[in-house]
mmCIF file of C-alpha atoms in Angstrom:
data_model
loop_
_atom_site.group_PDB
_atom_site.id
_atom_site.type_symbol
_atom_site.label_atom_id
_atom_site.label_comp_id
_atom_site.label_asym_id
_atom_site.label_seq_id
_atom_site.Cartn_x
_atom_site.Cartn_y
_atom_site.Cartn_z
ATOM 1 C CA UNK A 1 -4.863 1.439 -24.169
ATOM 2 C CA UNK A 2 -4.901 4.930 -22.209
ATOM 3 C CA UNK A 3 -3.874 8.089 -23.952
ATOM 4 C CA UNK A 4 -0.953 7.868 -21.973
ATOM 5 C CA UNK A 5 0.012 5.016 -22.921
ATOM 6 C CA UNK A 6 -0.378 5.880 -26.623
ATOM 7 C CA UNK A 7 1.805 8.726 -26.034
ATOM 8 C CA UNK A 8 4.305 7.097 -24.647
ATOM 9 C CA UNK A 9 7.180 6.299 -27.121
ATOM 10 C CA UNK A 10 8.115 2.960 -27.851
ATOM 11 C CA UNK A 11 9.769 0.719 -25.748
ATOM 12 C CA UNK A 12 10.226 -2.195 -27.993
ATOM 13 C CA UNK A 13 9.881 -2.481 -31.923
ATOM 14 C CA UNK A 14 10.756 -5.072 -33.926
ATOM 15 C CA UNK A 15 10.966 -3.703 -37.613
ATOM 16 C CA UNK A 16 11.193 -6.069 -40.964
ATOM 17 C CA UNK A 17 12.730 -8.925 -38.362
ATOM 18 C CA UNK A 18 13.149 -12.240 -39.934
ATOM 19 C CA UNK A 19 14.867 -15.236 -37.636
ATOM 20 C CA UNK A 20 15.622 -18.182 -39.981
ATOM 21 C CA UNK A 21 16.855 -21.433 -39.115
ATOM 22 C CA UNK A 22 18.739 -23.993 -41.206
ATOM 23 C CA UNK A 23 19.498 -27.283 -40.695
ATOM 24 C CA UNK A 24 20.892 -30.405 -42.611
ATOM 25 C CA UNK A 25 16.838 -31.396 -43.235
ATOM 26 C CA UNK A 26 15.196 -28.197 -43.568
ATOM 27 C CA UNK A 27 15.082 -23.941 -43.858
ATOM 28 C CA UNK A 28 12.490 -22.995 -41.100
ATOM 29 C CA UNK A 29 11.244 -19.515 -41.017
ATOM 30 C CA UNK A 30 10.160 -18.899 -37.858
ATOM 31 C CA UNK A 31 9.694 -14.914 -38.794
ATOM 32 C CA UNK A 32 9.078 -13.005 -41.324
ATOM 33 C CA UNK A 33 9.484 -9.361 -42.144
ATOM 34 C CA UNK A 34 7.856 -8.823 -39.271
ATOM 35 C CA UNK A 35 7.123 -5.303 -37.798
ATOM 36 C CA UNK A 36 5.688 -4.699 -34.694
ATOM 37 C CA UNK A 37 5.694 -2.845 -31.346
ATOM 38 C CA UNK A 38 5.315 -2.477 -27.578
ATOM 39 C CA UNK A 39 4.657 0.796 -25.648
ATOM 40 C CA UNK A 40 6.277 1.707 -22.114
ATOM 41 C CA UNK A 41 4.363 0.326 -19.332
ATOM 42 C CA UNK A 42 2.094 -1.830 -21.347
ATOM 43 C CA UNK A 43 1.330 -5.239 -20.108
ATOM 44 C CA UNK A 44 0.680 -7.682 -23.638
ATOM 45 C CA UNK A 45 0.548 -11.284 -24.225
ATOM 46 C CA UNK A 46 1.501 -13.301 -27.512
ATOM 47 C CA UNK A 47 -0.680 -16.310 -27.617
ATOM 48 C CA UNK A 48 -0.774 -19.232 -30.349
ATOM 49 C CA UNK A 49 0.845 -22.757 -31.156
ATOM 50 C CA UNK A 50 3.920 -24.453 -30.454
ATOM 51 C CA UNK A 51 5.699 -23.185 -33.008
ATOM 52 C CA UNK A 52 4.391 -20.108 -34.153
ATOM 53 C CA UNK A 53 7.138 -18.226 -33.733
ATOM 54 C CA UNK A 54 6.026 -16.652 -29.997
ATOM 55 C CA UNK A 55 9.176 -17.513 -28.462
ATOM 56 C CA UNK A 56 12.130 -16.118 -31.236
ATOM 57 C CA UNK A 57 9.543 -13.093 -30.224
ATOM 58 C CA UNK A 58 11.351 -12.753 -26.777
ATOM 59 C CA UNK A 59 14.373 -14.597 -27.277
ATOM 60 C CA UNK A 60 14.652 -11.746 -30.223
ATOM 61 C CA UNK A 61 13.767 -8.564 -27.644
ATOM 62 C CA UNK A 62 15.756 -10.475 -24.599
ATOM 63 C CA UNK A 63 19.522 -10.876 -26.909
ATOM 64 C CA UNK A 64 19.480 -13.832 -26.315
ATOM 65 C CA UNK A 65 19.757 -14.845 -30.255
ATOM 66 C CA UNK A 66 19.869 -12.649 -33.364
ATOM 67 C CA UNK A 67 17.756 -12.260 -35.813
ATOM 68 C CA UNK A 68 18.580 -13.342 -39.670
ATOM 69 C CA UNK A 69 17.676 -9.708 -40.736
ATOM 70 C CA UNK A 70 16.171 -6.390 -39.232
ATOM 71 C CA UNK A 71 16.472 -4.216 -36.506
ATOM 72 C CA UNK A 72 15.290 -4.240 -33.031
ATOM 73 C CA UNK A 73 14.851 -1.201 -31.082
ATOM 74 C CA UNK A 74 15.035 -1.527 -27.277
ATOM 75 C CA UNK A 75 15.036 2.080 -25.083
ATOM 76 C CA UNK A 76 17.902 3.867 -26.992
ATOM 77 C CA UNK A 77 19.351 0.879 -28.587
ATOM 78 C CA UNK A 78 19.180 -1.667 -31.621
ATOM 79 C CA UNK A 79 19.658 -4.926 -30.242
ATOM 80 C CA UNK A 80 20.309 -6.509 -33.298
ATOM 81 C CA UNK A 81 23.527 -5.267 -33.685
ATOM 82 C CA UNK A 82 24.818 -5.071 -30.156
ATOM 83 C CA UNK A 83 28.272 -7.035 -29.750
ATOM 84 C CA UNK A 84 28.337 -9.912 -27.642
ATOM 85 C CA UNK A 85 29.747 -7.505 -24.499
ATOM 86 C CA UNK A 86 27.072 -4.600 -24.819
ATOM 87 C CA UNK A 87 24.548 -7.851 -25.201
ATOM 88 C CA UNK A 88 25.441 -9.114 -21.988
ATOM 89 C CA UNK A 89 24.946 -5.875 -20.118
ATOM 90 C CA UNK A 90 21.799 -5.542 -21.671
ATOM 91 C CA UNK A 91 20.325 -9.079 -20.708
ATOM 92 C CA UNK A 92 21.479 -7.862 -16.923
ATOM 93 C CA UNK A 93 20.467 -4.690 -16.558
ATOM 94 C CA UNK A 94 17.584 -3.902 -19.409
ATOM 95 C CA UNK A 95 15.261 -7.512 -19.264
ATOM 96 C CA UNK A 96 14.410 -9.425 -16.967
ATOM 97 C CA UNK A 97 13.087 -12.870 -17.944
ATOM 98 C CA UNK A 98 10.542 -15.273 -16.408
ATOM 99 C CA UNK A 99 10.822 -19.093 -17.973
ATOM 100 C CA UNK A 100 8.197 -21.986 -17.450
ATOM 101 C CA UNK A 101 10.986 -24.078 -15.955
ATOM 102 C CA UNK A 102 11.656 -21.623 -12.728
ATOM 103 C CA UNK A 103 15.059 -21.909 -13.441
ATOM 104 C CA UNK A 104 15.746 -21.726 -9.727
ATOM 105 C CA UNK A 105 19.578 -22.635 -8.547
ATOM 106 C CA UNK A 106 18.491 -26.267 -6.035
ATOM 107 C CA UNK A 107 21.707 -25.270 -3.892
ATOM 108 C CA UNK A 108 21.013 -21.801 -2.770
ATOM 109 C CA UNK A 109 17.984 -20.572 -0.950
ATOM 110 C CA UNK A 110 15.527 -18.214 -2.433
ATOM 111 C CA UNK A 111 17.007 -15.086 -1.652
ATOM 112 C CA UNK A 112 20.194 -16.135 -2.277
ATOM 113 C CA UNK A 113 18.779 -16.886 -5.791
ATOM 114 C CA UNK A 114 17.463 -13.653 -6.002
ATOM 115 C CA UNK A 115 20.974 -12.113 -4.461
ATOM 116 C CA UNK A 116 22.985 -13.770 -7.259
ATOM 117 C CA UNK A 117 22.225 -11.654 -9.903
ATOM 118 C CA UNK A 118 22.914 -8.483 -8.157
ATOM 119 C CA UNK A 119 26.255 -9.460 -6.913
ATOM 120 C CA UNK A 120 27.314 -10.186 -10.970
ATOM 121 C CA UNK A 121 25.841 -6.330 -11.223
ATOM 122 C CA UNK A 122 28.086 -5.465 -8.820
ATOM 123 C CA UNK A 123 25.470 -4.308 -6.146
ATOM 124 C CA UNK A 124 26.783 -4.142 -2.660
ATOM 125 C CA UNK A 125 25.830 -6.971 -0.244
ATOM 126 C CA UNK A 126 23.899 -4.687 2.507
ATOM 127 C CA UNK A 127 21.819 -3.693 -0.439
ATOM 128 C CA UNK A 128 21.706 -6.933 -2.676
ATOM 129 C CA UNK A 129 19.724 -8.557 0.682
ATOM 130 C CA UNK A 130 17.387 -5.778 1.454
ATOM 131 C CA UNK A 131 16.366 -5.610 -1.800
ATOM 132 C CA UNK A 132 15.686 -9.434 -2.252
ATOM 133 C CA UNK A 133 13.988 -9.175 1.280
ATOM 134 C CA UNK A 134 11.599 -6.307 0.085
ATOM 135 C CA UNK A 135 10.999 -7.935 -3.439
ATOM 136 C CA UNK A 136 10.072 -11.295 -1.473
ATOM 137 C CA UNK A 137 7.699 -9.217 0.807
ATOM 138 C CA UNK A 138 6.034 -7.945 -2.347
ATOM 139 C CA UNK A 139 5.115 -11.820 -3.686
ATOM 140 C CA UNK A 140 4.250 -12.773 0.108
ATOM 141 C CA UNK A 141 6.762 -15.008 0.557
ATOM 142 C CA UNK A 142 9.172 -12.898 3.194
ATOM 143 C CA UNK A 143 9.314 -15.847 5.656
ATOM 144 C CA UNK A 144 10.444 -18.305 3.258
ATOM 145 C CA UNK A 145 13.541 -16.845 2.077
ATOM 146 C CA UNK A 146 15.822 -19.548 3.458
ATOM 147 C CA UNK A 147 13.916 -22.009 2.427
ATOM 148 C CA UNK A 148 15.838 -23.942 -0.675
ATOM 149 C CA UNK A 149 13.506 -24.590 -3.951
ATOM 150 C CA UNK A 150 12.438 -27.823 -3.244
ATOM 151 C CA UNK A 151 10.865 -26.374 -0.023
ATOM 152 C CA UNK A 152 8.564 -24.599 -1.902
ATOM 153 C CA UNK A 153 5.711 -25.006 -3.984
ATOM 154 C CA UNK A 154 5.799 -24.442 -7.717
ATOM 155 C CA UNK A 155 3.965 -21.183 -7.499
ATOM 156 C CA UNK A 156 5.694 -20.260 -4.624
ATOM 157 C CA UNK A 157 8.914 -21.281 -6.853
ATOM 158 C CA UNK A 158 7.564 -19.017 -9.556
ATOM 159 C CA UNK A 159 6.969 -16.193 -7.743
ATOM 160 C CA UNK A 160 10.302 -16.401 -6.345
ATOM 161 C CA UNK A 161 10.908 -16.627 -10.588
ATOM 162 C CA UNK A 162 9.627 -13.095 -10.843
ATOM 163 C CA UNK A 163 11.262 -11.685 -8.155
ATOM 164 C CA UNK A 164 14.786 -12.659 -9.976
ATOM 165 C CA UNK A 165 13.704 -10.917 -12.601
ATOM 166 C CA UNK A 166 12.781 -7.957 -10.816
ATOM 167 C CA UNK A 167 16.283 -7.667 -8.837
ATOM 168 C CA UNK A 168 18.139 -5.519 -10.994
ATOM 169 C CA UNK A 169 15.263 -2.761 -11.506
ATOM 170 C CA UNK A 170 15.272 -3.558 -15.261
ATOM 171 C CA UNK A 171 12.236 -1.724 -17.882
ATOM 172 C CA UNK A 172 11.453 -4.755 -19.831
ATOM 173 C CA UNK A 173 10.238 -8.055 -18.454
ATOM 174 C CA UNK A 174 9.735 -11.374 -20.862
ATOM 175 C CA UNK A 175 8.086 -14.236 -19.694
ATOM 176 C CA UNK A 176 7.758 -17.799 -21.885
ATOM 177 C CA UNK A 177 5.024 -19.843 -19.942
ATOM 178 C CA UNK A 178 4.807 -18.451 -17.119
ATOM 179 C CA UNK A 179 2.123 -20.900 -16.700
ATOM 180 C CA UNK A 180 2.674 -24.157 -17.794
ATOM 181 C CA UNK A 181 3.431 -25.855 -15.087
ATOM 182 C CA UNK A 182 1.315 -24.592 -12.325
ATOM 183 C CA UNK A 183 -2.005 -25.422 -11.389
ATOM 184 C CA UNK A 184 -5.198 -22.892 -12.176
ATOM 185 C CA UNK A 185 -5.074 -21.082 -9.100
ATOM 186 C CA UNK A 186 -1.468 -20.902 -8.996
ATOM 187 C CA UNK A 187 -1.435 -19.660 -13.224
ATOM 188 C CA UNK A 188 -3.946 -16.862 -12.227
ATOM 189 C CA UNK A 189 -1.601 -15.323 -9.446
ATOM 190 C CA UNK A 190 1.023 -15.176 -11.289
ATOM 191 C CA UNK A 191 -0.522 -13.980 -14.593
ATOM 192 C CA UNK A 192 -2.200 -11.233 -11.871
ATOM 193 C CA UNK A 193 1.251 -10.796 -10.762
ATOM 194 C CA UNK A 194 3.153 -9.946 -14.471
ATOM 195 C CA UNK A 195 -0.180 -7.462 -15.299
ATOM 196 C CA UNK A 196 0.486 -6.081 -12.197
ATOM 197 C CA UNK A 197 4.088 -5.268 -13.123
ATOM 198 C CA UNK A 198 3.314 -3.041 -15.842
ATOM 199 C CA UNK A 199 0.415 -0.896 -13.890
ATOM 200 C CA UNK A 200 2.656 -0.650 -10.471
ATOM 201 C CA UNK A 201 6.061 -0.583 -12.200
ATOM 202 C CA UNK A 202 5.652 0.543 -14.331
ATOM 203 C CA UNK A 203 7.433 -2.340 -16.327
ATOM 204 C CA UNK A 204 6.980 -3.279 -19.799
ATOM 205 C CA UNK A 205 5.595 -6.811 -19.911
ATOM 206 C CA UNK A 206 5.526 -9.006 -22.846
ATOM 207 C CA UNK A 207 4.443 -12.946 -22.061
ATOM 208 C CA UNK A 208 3.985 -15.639 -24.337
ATOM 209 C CA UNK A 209 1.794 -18.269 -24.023
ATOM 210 C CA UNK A 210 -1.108 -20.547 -24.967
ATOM 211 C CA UNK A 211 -2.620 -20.449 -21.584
ATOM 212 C CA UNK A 212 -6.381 -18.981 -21.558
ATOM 213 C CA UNK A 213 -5.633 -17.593 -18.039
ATOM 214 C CA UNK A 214 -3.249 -15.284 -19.221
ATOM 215 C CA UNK A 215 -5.813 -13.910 -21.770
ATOM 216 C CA UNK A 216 -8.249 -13.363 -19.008
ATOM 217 C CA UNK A 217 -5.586 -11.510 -17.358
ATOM 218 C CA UNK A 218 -3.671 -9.537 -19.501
ATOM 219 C CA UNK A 219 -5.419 -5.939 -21.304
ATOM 220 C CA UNK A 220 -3.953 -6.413 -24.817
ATOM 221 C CA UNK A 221 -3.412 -9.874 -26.511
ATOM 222 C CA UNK A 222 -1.523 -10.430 -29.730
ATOM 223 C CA UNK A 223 -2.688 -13.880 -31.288
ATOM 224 C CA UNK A 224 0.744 -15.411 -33.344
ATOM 225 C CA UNK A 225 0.430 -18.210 -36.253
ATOM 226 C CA UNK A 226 3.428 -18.733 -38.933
ATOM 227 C CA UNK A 227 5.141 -15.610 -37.744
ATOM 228 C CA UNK A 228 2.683 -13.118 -37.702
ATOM 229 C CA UNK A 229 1.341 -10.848 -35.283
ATOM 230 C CA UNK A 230 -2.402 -9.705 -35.303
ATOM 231 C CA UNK A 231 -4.127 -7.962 -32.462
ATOM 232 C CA UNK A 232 -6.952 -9.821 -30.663
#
């Protein structure tokens, strides 16, 4: 990590967070007291096991479940106790996420994909398309904008992913297996892609994952196991 980076204050921290969860069978702590941060414009991967508690991680810093005790610091706010209003501004404006599973609307072309989250951030139409063009244009894949999901490849479908995310300029992105359903080549550009978020963006990139590719790509790496966090 630079010296900048070191000085730069925290984007993320996760202090004394525990995320339990009952059922009729069992108590499963996925986390556990756990502390730990993320610095503006730092580009980090949490590797380990199905299971290991990698994705309450982001679902955690991305409010998009609360944890069973602690705070979690996000810019100038604690997520953790956010109501469900201020939580749904944040998810719009504040993360953007990138899933395994595209998540890619099979009725609307790409950049009317990309378009639809603007227009619920009330951006104006003359802008919500240029941007979408230019983000496209940034991934290659200008020319296919009207081209419908199933038109495109899954890393082309991906990329398209991370564009979405990108739409509404927010500081944090979260990816969950970015991966895992693309083919080597295909893994690598996208894994280039997220890195490459942080240094040109400036973005702050957290990605979990159990794909070696993204610890070839990615300048810090976090290995999880049984809720805990240890650097690699």
């Amino acid at each position: 990590m630079s010296a900048q980076q070191a000085a730069a204050p925290p984007t993320a921290r996760l202090e004394g967070v525990s995320k339990i969860y009952e059922t009729a069978a069992a108590k499963v702590v996925a986390l556990d007291n756990l502390t730990w941060q993320v610095s503006a414009g730092e580009a980090v991967a949490l590797m380990g096991p199905s299971g290991c508690g990698k994705t309450t991680v982001l679902n955690l810093l991305g409010g998009m479940d609360r944890p069973s005790g602690g705070d979690i610091f996000v810019a100038d706010g604690n997520v953790a106790t956010m109501s469900e209003r201020a939580l749904e501004q944040y998810r719009l404006r504040k993360v953007g996420f990138v899933f395994q599973f595209f998540n890619l609307i099979p009725s609307l072309s790409a950049i009317e994909n990309l378009e639809l989250p603007m227009l619920i951030a009330g951006v104006a139409a003359d802008e919500r398309r240029s941007r979408a063009e230019r983000l496209l244009e940034t991934v290659g894949l200008r020319e296919k904008g009207f081209k419908r999901p199933e038109e495109l490849s899954g890393g082309e479908q991906q990329r398209v992913a991370v564009c979405i995310a990108l739409v509404n300029d927010p500081p944090i992105i979260l990816a969950d297996e970015p991966t895992g359903n693309l083919d080597s080549a295909n893994g690598k550009i996208i894994a280039d892609l997220l890195v490459d978020l942080a240094k040109a963006r400036g973005k702050t990139v957290i990605v979990a994952s159990h794909d070696p590719r993204v610890v070839e790509a990615f300048p810090r790496v976090y290995h999880m196991r049984d809720g805990a966090i240890a650097a690699v």
